[in-house]
Amino acid sequence: MISVVTGGDRGIGKAISLMLVKEGYNVIFTYRRKEDEAIKTLNELRKYGEAECYKMDVSRWEEVREIFKKIGDVHGKIDVLVNNAGIAGENTEIDLIGIDEWRKIIDVNLTGVFYCCKASLPYLIKAKGCIINMSSIAGKMGGKLGVHYASSKAGVIGLTFALASEIAGKGVRVNAIAPGPVDTELISEEVKEKLKEFSPLKRIAKPEEIAHAVKFLIESEYVTGEVIDVNGGRYMD
């Protein structure tokens, strides 16, 4: 079985990649910047099974199309696509968010998901596979990461609903996950302690707990067009 994880070299993406390879998937992950970090992750994955990686900027259509064509030509199909790649902005107040920063966040977090879905769809249809898009609690309740980030993640939810409806008849399921704060190396210890105060469970998620939600959605063959909240009760609907 073939799985593709964008931004799979670290944090949540790495936890998802590890879960998939341990479940017997051939894991293909993409990364954008640090090749040495990607190679380190690749070697770790290969302790458990087959894995490969490609450098790819999800916000560049020609790159995305080329990489997915390469994957399709080699493997013939894609069983699972996890659109995990995403970024946060440098500024969080609208007065400080420049037009270029707005476009960059939307291009990566939302347009990048569209590009990857579009490029991978022929291979997902062959496998009657599934797509899992990474949204955020910010896509539902706003939050403090800025209007650009919240808008991009809300857009991912809308894309998930629309695409799930459109391609269900082709045998492809589309779902999303909306995590709250996650314990990764990108968050300082000081910020982690503050974030715990806002959670009814008084902690933040482990990356592996997001990976568990991905596993649930892969295995739930009658679930499509859903957004799974993994936020420790911080947002309930």
Coordinates of N, CA and C in Angstrom, one line a residue:
M1 N 0.8 -1.2 0.0 CA 0.0 0.0 0.0 C 0.9 1.2 0.0
I2 N 0.5 2.2 -0.8 CA 1.3 3.4 -1.0 C 0.6 4.6 -0.2
S3 N 1.4 5.3 0.6 CA 1.0 6.5 1.3 C 1.9 7.7 1.0
V4 N 1.3 8.9 0.9 CA 2.1 10.1 0.7 C 1.7 11.0 1.9
V5 N 2.8 11.6 2.5 CA 2.6 12.5 3.6 C 3.4 13.8 3.3
T6 N 2.7 14.9 3.1 CA 3.4 16.1 2.8 C 3.9 16.7 4.2
G7 N 5.1 17.3 4.2 CA 5.6 17.8 5.4 C 5.8 16.6 6.4
G8 N 6.3 15.5 5.9 CA 6.4 14.3 6.7 C 7.7 14.1 7.4
D9 N 8.6 15.1 7.4 CA 9.9 15.0 7.9 C 10.1 15.3 9.4
R10 N 9.1 16.0 10.0 CA 9.2 16.3 11.4 C 7.8 16.6 12.0
G11 N 7.8 16.7 13.4 CA 6.6 17.0 14.1 C 5.5 16.0 13.8
I12 N 4.3 16.6 13.6 CA 3.1 15.7 13.3 C 3.3 14.9 12.1
G13 N 3.9 15.4 11.0 CA 4.1 14.7 9.8 C 5.0 13.5 10.0
K14 N 6.0 13.6 10.8 CA 6.9 12.5 11.1 C 6.2 11.4 11.9
A15 N 5.3 11.8 12.9 CA 4.6 10.8 13.7 C 3.6 10.1 12.8
I16 N 3.0 10.8 11.8 CA 2.1 10.1 10.9 C 2.9 9.1 10.0
S17 N 4.0 9.6 9.5 CA 4.9 8.7 8.7 C 5.3 7.4 9.4
L18 N 5.7 7.6 10.6 CA 6.1 6.4 11.5 C 4.9 5.5 11.7
M19 N 3.8 6.0 12.0 CA 2.6 5.2 12.2 C 2.3 4.4 10.9
L20 N 2.3 5.0 9.8 CA 2.0 4.4 8.5 C 3.0 3.3 8.1
V21 N 4.3 3.6 8.3 CA 5.3 2.5 8.0 C 5.2 1.3 8.9
K22 N 4.9 1.6 10.1 CA 4.7 0.5 11.1 C 3.4 -0.3 10.8
E23 N 2.5 0.3 10.1 CA 1.2 -0.4 9.7 C 1.4 -1.1 8.3
G24 N 2.6 -1.1 7.8 CA 2.9 -1.8 6.6 C 2.8 -1.0 5.3
Y25 N 2.6 0.3 5.4 CA 2.6 1.1 4.2 C 4.0 1.5 3.7
N26 N 4.1 1.6 2.4 CA 5.3 2.2 1.8 C 5.0 3.7 1.9
V27 N 5.9 4.4 2.7 CA 5.7 5.8 3.0 C 6.5 6.7 2.1
I28 N 5.9 7.6 1.4 CA 6.6 8.6 0.7 C 6.3 9.9 1.3
F29 N 7.3 10.6 1.8 CA 7.0 11.9 2.5 C 7.7 13.0 1.7
T30 N 7.2 14.2 1.8 CA 7.8 15.3 1.2 C 8.3 16.3 2.3
Y31 N 9.3 17.1 1.9 CA 9.9 18.1 2.8 C 10.2 19.3 2.0
R32 N 10.3 20.4 2.7 CA 10.6 21.7 1.9 C 12.0 22.3 2.1
R33 N 12.5 22.1 3.3 CA 13.8 22.8 3.5 C 15.0 22.0 3.9
K34 N 15.0 21.4 5.1 CA 16.2 20.8 5.6 C 16.4 19.3 5.2
E35 N 17.3 19.2 4.2 CA 17.6 17.8 3.6 C 18.2 16.9 4.7
D36 N 19.1 17.4 5.5 CA 19.7 16.5 6.5 C 18.6 16.0 7.5
E37 N 17.7 16.8 7.9 CA 16.6 16.4 8.8 C 15.7 15.3 8.1
A38 N 15.5 15.6 6.8 CA 14.6 14.6 6.0 C 15.3 13.3 5.9
I39 N 16.6 13.3 5.6 CA 17.4 12.0 5.5 C 17.4 11.3 6.8
K40 N 17.5 12.0 7.9 CA 17.5 11.4 9.3 C 16.1 10.7 9.5
T41 N 15.0 11.4 9.1 CA 13.7 10.8 9.2 C 13.6 9.6 8.3
L42 N 14.1 9.7 7.1 CA 14.0 8.6 6.1 C 14.7 7.3 6.7
N43 N 15.9 7.5 7.2 CA 16.6 6.4 7.8 C 15.8 5.7 9.0
E44 N 15.2 6.6 9.8 CA 14.4 6.1 10.9 C 13.2 5.2 10.4
L45 N 12.5 5.7 9.3 CA 11.4 5.0 8.8 C 11.8 3.7 8.2
R46 N 13.0 3.6 7.6 CA 13.4 2.4 6.9 C 13.8 1.3 7.9
K47 N 13.9 1.6 9.2 CA 14.1 0.6 10.2 C 12.8 -0.3 10.3
Y48 N 11.7 0.2 9.8 CA 10.4 -0.5 10.0 C 9.8 -0.9 8.6
G49 N 10.3 -0.4 7.5 CA 9.7 -0.8 6.2 C 10.2 0.1 5.1
E50 N 9.5 0.1 4.0 CA 9.9 0.9 2.8 C 9.5 2.3 3.0
A51 N 10.4 3.2 2.5 CA 10.2 4.7 2.6 C 11.0 5.4 1.6
E52 N 10.5 6.5 1.1 CA 11.3 7.4 0.3 C 10.8 8.8 0.5
C53 N 11.6 9.8 0.0 CA 11.2 11.2 0.2 C 11.6 12.0 -1.0
Y54 N 10.9 13.1 -1.1 CA 11.1 14.1 -2.2 C 11.0 15.5 -1.6
K55 N 11.9 16.4 -2.1 CA 11.8 17.8 -1.8 C 10.7 18.4 -2.6
M56 N 9.8 19.1 -2.0 CA 8.7 19.7 -2.7 C 8.1 20.8 -2.0
D57 N 7.8 21.9 -2.7 CA 7.1 23.1 -2.1 C 5.7 22.9 -2.6
V58 N 4.8 22.7 -1.6 CA 3.4 22.4 -2.0 C 2.7 23.7 -2.6
S59 N 3.3 24.8 -2.5 CA 2.7 26.0 -3.0 C 3.0 26.3 -4.5
R60 N 3.9 25.4 -5.1 CA 4.3 25.5 -6.5 C 3.7 24.4 -7.3
W61 N 2.7 24.7 -8.1 CA 2.0 23.7 -8.9 C 2.8 22.8 -9.8
E62 N 3.8 23.4 -10.5 CA 4.6 22.6 -11.3 C 5.4 21.5 -10.6
E63 N 5.9 21.9 -9.4 CA 6.7 21.0 -8.5 C 5.7 19.9 -8.1
V64 N 4.6 20.2 -7.6 CA 3.6 19.3 -7.1 C 3.2 18.3 -8.2
R65 N 2.9 18.8 -9.3 CA 2.5 17.9 -10.5 C 3.6 17.0 -10.9
E66 N 4.8 17.5 -10.9 CA 5.9 16.6 -11.3 C 6.2 15.5 -10.3
I67 N 6.1 15.8 -9.0 CA 6.4 14.8 -8.0 C 5.3 13.8 -7.9
F68 N 4.1 14.2 -8.0 CA 3.0 13.2 -8.0 C 3.0 12.3 -9.3
K69 N 3.4 12.9 -10.4 CA 3.5 12.1 -11.6 C 4.6 11.0 -11.5
K70 N 5.7 11.5 -10.8 CA 6.8 10.5 -10.6 C 6.4 9.4 -9.7
I71 N 5.6 9.7 -8.6 CA 5.1 8.7 -7.7 C 4.2 7.8 -8.4
G72 N 3.3 8.4 -9.2 CA 2.3 7.6 -10.0 C 2.9 6.7 -11.0
D73 N 3.9 7.2 -11.7 CA 4.6 6.4 -12.7 C 5.3 5.2 -12.1
V74 N 5.9 5.4 -10.9 CA 6.6 4.3 -10.2 C 5.7 3.3 -9.6
H75 N 4.7 3.8 -8.8 CA 3.9 2.9 -8.0 C 2.5 2.6 -8.6
G76 N 2.1 3.4 -9.5 CA 0.8 3.2 -10.2 C -0.5 3.6 -9.5
K77 N -0.4 3.8 -8.2 CA -1.5 4.2 -7.4 C -1.1 4.9 -6.1
I78 N -2.0 5.5 -5.4 CA -1.8 6.1 -4.1 C -3.0 5.7 -3.2
D79 N -2.8 5.0 -2.1 CA -3.8 4.5 -1.3 C -4.2 5.6 -0.2
V80 N -3.3 6.3 0.2 CA -3.5 7.3 1.3 C -2.7 8.6 1.0
L81 N -3.4 9.7 1.0 CA -2.7 11.0 0.9 C -3.0 11.8 2.2
V82 N -2.0 12.2 2.9 CA -2.1 13.0 4.1 C -1.5 14.4 3.8
N83 N -2.4 15.4 3.6 CA -2.0 16.8 3.4 C -1.7 17.5 4.7
N84 N -0.4 17.3 5.1 CA 0.0 17.8 6.5 C 0.8 19.1 6.4
A85 N 1.5 19.3 5.3 CA 2.4 20.5 5.2 C 1.6 21.8 5.5
G86 N 2.2 22.6 6.4 CA 1.6 23.9 6.7 C 2.6 24.8 7.4
I87 N 2.3 26.0 7.5 CA 3.1 27.0 8.2 C 2.3 28.0 8.9
A88 N 2.9 28.7 9.9 CA 2.2 29.8 10.6 C 3.0 31.1 10.2
G89 N 2.3 32.2 10.4 CA 2.9 33.5 10.0 C 3.8 34.1 11.1
E90 N 4.6 35.1 10.7 CA 5.4 35.8 11.6 C 4.6 36.7 12.5
N91 N 3.6 37.3 11.9 CA 2.8 38.3 12.6 C 1.4 37.7 12.8
T92 N 0.7 38.2 13.9 CA -0.6 37.7 14.2 C -1.7 38.8 14.2
E93 N -1.3 40.0 14.2 CA -2.3 41.1 14.2 C -2.5 41.6 12.8
I94 N -3.7 41.9 12.4 CA -4.0 42.3 11.0 C -3.3 43.5 10.6
D95 N -3.1 44.5 11.5 CA -2.3 45.7 11.1 C -0.9 45.4 10.7
L96 N -0.3 44.3 11.2 CA 1.1 43.9 11.0 C 1.2 42.9 9.9
I97 N 0.1 42.2 9.5 CA 0.2 41.2 8.4 C 0.3 41.9 7.1
G98 N 1.4 41.7 6.4 CA 1.5 42.3 5.0 C 0.8 41.4 4.0
I99 N 0.6 42.0 2.8 CA 0.0 41.3 1.7 C 0.8 40.0 1.3
D100 N 2.1 40.1 1.3 CA 2.9 39.0 0.9 C 2.8 37.9 2.0
E101 N 2.8 38.2 3.3 CA 2.6 37.2 4.3 C 1.3 36.5 4.2
W102 N 0.2 37.3 4.0 CA -1.1 36.7 3.8 C -1.1 35.7 2.6
R103 N -0.6 36.1 1.5 CA -0.5 35.2 0.3 C 0.3 33.9 0.6
K104 N 1.4 34.1 1.3 CA 2.3 32.9 1.6 C 1.5 31.9 2.4
I105 N 0.8 32.3 3.5 CA 0.1 31.4 4.3 C -1.0 30.7 3.6
I106 N -1.8 31.5 2.8 CA -2.9 30.9 2.0 C -2.3 29.9 0.9
D107 N -1.2 30.3 0.3 CA -0.6 29.5 -0.8 C -0.2 28.2 -0.2
V108 N 0.5 28.1 1.0 CA 1.0 26.9 1.5 C -0.2 26.1 2.1
N109 N -0.9 26.7 3.0 CA -1.9 26.0 3.9 C -3.2 25.6 3.1
L110 N -3.6 26.4 2.2 CA -4.8 26.1 1.5 C -4.6 25.7 0.0
T111 N -4.0 26.6 -0.7 CA -3.7 26.2 -2.1 C -2.9 25.0 -2.3
G112 N -1.9 24.8 -1.4 CA -1.1 23.6 -1.4 C -1.9 22.3 -1.3
V113 N -2.9 22.4 -0.4 CA -3.8 21.2 -0.3 C -4.6 20.9 -1.6
F114 N -5.1 22.0 -2.2 CA -5.8 21.9 -3.5 C -4.9 21.3 -4.5
Y115 N -3.6 21.8 -4.6 CA -2.7 21.3 -5.6 C -2.4 19.8 -5.4
C116 N -2.2 19.4 -4.2 CA -1.9 18.0 -3.9 C -3.0 17.0 -4.2
C117 N -4.2 17.5 -3.8 CA -5.4 16.7 -4.1 C -5.6 16.6 -5.6
K118 N -5.5 17.7 -6.3 CA -5.6 17.6 -7.8 C -4.6 16.7 -8.5
A119 N -3.4 16.8 -8.1 CA -2.3 16.1 -8.7 C -2.4 14.6 -8.4
S120 N -2.9 14.2 -7.2 CA -2.9 12.8 -6.8 C -4.1 12.1 -7.1
L121 N -5.2 12.8 -7.5 CA -6.5 12.2 -7.7 C -6.5 11.0 -8.6
P122 N -5.9 11.1 -9.8 CA -6.0 9.9 -10.7 C -5.4 8.6 -10.1
Y123 N -4.4 8.8 -9.2 CA -3.8 7.6 -8.6 C -4.6 7.2 -7.4
L124 N -5.3 8.1 -6.7 CA -6.2 7.7 -5.6 C -7.4 7.0 -6.1
I125 N -7.9 7.4 -7.3 CA -9.1 6.8 -7.9 C -8.8 5.3 -8.2
K126 N -7.5 5.1 -8.7 CA -7.1 3.7 -9.1 C -7.1 2.8 -7.8
A127 N -6.8 3.4 -6.7 CA -6.7 2.6 -5.4 C -8.0 2.6 -4.6
K128 N -8.9 3.5 -5.1 CA -10.1 3.8 -4.2 C -9.6 4.2 -2.8
G129 N -8.7 5.1 -2.8 CA -8.0 5.5 -1.6 C -8.7 6.6 -0.8
C130 N -7.9 7.2 0.1 CA -8.5 8.3 0.9 C -7.5 9.5 1.1
I131 N -8.1 10.6 1.3 CA -7.4 11.9 1.6 C -7.7 12.3 3.0
I132 N -6.6 12.7 3.7 CA -6.8 13.3 5.0 C -6.1 14.6 5.0
N133 N -6.9 15.7 5.2 CA -6.3 17.0 5.2 C -6.2 17.5 6.7
M134 N -5.0 18.2 6.9 CA -4.8 18.7 8.3 C -5.3 20.2 8.4
S135 N -6.4 20.3 9.1 CA -6.9 21.7 9.4 C -6.3 22.1 10.7
S136 N -7.2 22.7 11.6 CA -6.7 23.2 12.9 C -7.9 23.7 13.7
I137 N -7.8 23.6 15.0 CA -8.8 24.3 15.8 C -9.0 25.7 15.4
A138 N -8.0 26.4 14.9 CA -8.1 27.7 14.5 C -9.1 27.9 13.3
G139 N -9.2 26.9 12.5 CA -10.2 26.9 11.4 C -11.6 26.9 11.9
K140 N -11.8 26.6 13.1 CA -13.2 26.6 13.7 C -13.5 27.7 14.6
M141 N -12.5 28.2 15.4 CA -12.7 29.2 16.4 C -11.8 30.4 16.4
G142 N -11.0 30.5 15.3 CA -10.1 31.7 15.1 C -8.8 31.5 15.9
G143 N -8.7 31.9 17.1 CA -7.5 31.7 17.8 C -6.6 32.9 17.7
K144 N -5.3 32.7 18.1 CA -4.4 33.8 18.2 C -3.2 33.8 17.2
L145 N -3.3 32.9 16.2 CA -2.3 32.8 15.2 C -2.5 33.7 14.0
G146 N -3.6 34.5 14.0 CA -3.8 35.5 13.0 C -4.9 35.1 12.0
V147 N -5.4 36.1 11.4 CA -6.6 35.9 10.4 C -6.1 35.1 9.2
H148 N -4.8 35.2 8.8 CA -4.4 34.5 7.7 C -4.3 33.0 8.0
Y149 N -3.8 32.6 9.1 CA -3.8 31.2 9.5 C -5.1 30.6 9.7
A150 N -6.0 31.3 10.4 CA -7.4 30.8 10.7 C -8.1 30.7 9.4
S151 N -8.0 31.6 8.5 CA -8.7 31.6 7.2 C -8.2 30.4 6.4
S152 N -6.9 30.2 6.4 CA -6.4 29.1 5.6 C -6.9 27.7 6.1
K153 N -7.0 27.6 7.4 CA -7.4 26.3 8.0 C -8.9 26.1 7.9
A154 N -9.7 27.2 7.9 CA -11.1 27.1 7.7 C -11.4 26.8 6.2
G155 N -10.5 27.3 5.3 CA -10.6 26.9 3.9 C -10.4 25.5 3.7
V156 N -9.5 24.9 4.4 CA -9.2 23.4 4.3 C -10.5 22.6 4.6
I157 N -11.2 23.1 5.6 CA -12.4 22.4 6.0 C -13.5 22.5 4.9
G158 N -13.6 23.7 4.3 CA -14.5 23.8 3.2 C -14.1 23.0 2.0
L159 N -12.8 23.0 1.7 CA -12.3 22.1 0.6 C -12.6 20.7 0.8
T160 N -12.4 20.2 2.1 CA -12.7 18.8 2.4 C -14.2 18.5 2.2
F161 N -15.1 19.3 2.6 CA -16.5 19.0 2.4 C -16.8 18.9 1.0
A162 N -16.4 19.9 0.2 CA -16.7 20.0 -1.2 C -16.1 18.8 -2.0
L163 N -14.9 18.5 -1.7 CA -14.2 17.4 -2.5 C -14.8 16.1 -2.1
A164 N -15.1 15.9 -0.8 CA -15.7 14.6 -0.4 C -17.0 14.4 -1.1
S165 N -17.8 15.4 -1.3 CA -19.1 15.2 -2.0 C -18.8 15.0 -3.5
E166 N -17.9 15.7 -4.0 CA -17.6 15.5 -5.5 C -17.1 14.2 -5.9
I167 N -16.2 13.6 -5.1 CA -15.5 12.4 -5.6 C -15.9 11.1 -4.8
A168 N -17.0 11.2 -4.0 CA -17.4 10.0 -3.3 C -17.8 8.9 -4.3
G169 N -18.4 9.3 -5.4 CA -18.9 8.3 -6.4 C -17.7 7.6 -7.1
K170 N -16.5 8.2 -7.0 CA -15.3 7.6 -7.6 C -14.6 6.6 -6.6
G171 N -15.2 6.5 -5.4 CA -14.6 5.6 -4.4 C -13.5 6.2 -3.6
V172 N -13.4 7.5 -3.6 CA -12.3 8.2 -2.8 C -13.0 8.9 -1.7
R173 N -12.5 8.7 -0.4 CA -13.0 9.4 0.7 C -12.1 10.6 1.1
V174 N -12.7 11.6 1.6 CA -11.9 12.8 2.0 C -12.4 13.3 3.4
N175 N -11.5 13.4 4.3 CA -11.8 13.8 5.7 C -10.7 14.8 6.1
A176 N -10.9 15.4 7.3 CA -9.9 16.3 7.8 C -9.8 16.1 9.3
I177 N -8.7 16.6 9.8 CA -8.4 16.6 11.3 C -8.1 18.0 11.7
A178 N -8.7 18.4 12.8 CA -8.5 19.7 13.4 C -7.9 19.6 14.7
P179 N -6.5 19.6 14.8 CA -5.9 19.5 16.1 C -5.9 20.8 16.8
G180 N -5.8 20.7 18.2 CA -5.5 21.9 19.0 C -3.9 21.9 19.0
P181 N -3.4 22.6 20.1 CA -1.9 22.7 20.2 C -1.3 21.3 20.3
V182 N -0.2 21.1 19.7 CA 0.5 19.8 19.7 C 2.0 20.0 20.2
D183 N 2.4 19.1 21.0 CA 3.7 19.1 21.6 C 4.8 18.8 20.6
T184 N 5.3 19.8 19.9 CA 6.4 19.6 18.9 C 7.6 20.5 19.3
E185 N 8.7 20.3 18.6 CA 9.9 21.1 18.9 C 9.7 22.6 18.4
L186 N 8.6 22.9 17.7 CA 8.4 24.3 17.3 C 7.8 25.2 18.4
I187 N 7.4 24.6 19.5 CA 6.8 25.3 20.6 C 7.7 25.3 21.8
S188 N 8.0 26.5 22.3 CA 8.9 26.6 23.5 C 8.2 26.0 24.7
E189 N 9.0 25.6 25.7 CA 8.5 25.0 26.9 C 7.6 26.0 27.7
E190 N 7.9 27.3 27.6 CA 7.1 28.3 28.3 C 5.7 28.4 27.7
V191 N 5.7 28.4 26.3 CA 4.4 28.4 25.6 C 3.6 27.2 25.9
K192 N 4.2 26.0 25.9 CA 3.5 24.8 26.2 C 2.8 24.8 27.5
E193 N 3.5 25.4 28.6 CA 2.9 25.4 29.9 C 1.6 26.3 29.9
K194 N 1.7 27.4 29.1 CA 0.6 28.4 29.0 C -0.6 27.7 28.3
L195 N -0.3 26.9 27.3 CA -1.3 26.3 26.5 C -2.1 25.2 27.3
K196 N -1.4 24.6 28.2 CA -2.0 23.6 29.0 C -3.1 24.1 29.9
E197 N -3.0 25.4 30.2 CA -4.0 26.0 31.1 C -5.4 26.1 30.4
F198 N -5.4 26.2 29.1 CA -6.6 26.4 28.3 C -7.3 25.0 28.0
S199 N -6.7 23.9 28.3 CA -7.2 22.6 27.9 C -8.0 22.0 29.1
P200 N -9.2 21.5 28.9 CA -9.9 20.8 30.0 C -9.1 19.6 30.6
L201 N -8.2 19.0 29.7 CA -7.4 17.9 30.1 C -6.1 18.3 30.7
K202 N -5.8 19.6 30.7 CA -4.6 20.2 31.3 C -3.3 19.7 30.7
R203 N -3.4 19.5 29.4 CA -2.2 19.1 28.6 C -2.4 19.4 27.2
I204 N -1.3 19.3 26.4 CA -1.5 19.5 24.9 C -1.2 18.1 24.3
A205 N -1.6 18.0 23.0 CA -1.6 16.7 22.3 C -0.1 16.3 22.0
K206 N 0.1 15.0 22.0 CA 1.3 14.4 21.5 C 1.1 14.2 20.0
P207 N 2.2 14.3 19.2 CA 2.1 14.1 17.7 C 1.5 12.7 17.4
E208 N 1.8 11.8 18.2 CA 1.3 10.4 18.0 C -0.2 10.3 18.1
E209 N -0.8 11.2 18.9 CA -2.3 11.2 19.1 C -3.0 11.8 17.8
I210 N -2.3 12.6 17.1 CA -2.8 13.1 15.8 C -2.7 11.9 14.8
A211 N -1.6 11.2 14.9 CA -1.4 10.0 14.0 C -2.5 9.0 14.3
H212 N -2.9 8.8 15.5 CA -3.9 7.8 15.8 C -5.2 8.2 15.1
A213 N -5.5 9.5 15.0 CA -6.7 10.0 14.4 C -6.6 9.7 12.9
V214 N -5.4 9.9 12.3 CA -5.2 9.5 10.9 C -5.5 8.0 10.7
K215 N -5.0 7.2 11.5 CA -5.2 5.8 11.4 C -6.7 5.4 11.5
F216 N -7.4 6.1 12.4 CA -8.9 5.9 12.5 C -9.6 6.2 11.2
L217 N -9.2 7.3 10.6 CA -9.9 7.8 9.4 C -9.5 6.9 8.2
I218 N -8.3 6.3 8.1 CA -8.0 5.4 7.1 C -8.8 4.1 7.2
E219 N -9.0 3.7 8.4 CA -9.7 2.4 8.6 C -11.2 2.5 8.6
S220 N -11.7 3.7 8.7 CA -13.2 3.9 8.8 C -13.7 4.1 7.3
E221 N -14.0 3.0 6.7 CA -14.3 3.1 5.3 C -15.7 3.6 4.9
Y222 N -16.5 3.9 5.9 CA -17.8 4.5 5.7 C -17.9 5.9 6.2
V223 N -16.7 6.5 6.4 CA -16.6 7.9 6.9 C -16.0 8.8 5.8
T224 N -16.8 9.8 5.4 CA -16.2 10.8 4.4 C -16.9 12.1 4.7
G225 N -16.2 13.2 4.4 CA -16.7 14.5 4.6 C -16.8 14.9 6.1
E226 N -15.9 14.4 6.9 CA -15.9 14.7 8.3 C -14.7 15.4 8.8
V227 N -14.8 16.2 9.8 CA -13.7 16.8 10.5 C -13.6 16.3 11.9
I228 N -12.4 15.6 12.2 CA -12.2 15.1 13.5 C -11.5 16.1 14.4
D229 N -12.1 16.5 15.5 CA -11.4 17.4 16.5 C -10.5 16.6 17.4
V230 N -9.3 17.0 17.5 CA -8.4 16.3 18.4 C -7.7 17.5 19.2
N231 N -8.5 18.0 20.2 CA -8.0 19.2 21.0 C -8.2 19.1 22.5
G232 N -8.5 17.9 23.0 CA -8.6 17.7 24.4 C -9.8 18.4 25.1
G233 N -10.8 18.7 24.2 CA -12.0 19.3 24.8 C -12.0 20.8 24.7
R234 N -10.9 21.4 24.2 CA -10.8 22.9 24.1 C -11.9 23.5 23.3
Y235 N -12.3 22.8 22.2 CA -13.4 23.2 21.4 C -14.3 22.0 21.2
M236 N -15.6 22.2 21.5 CA -16.6 21.1 21.4 C -17.7 21.5 20.5
D237 N -18.1 20.6 19.5 CA -19.3 20.8 18.7 C -20.0 19.5 18.4

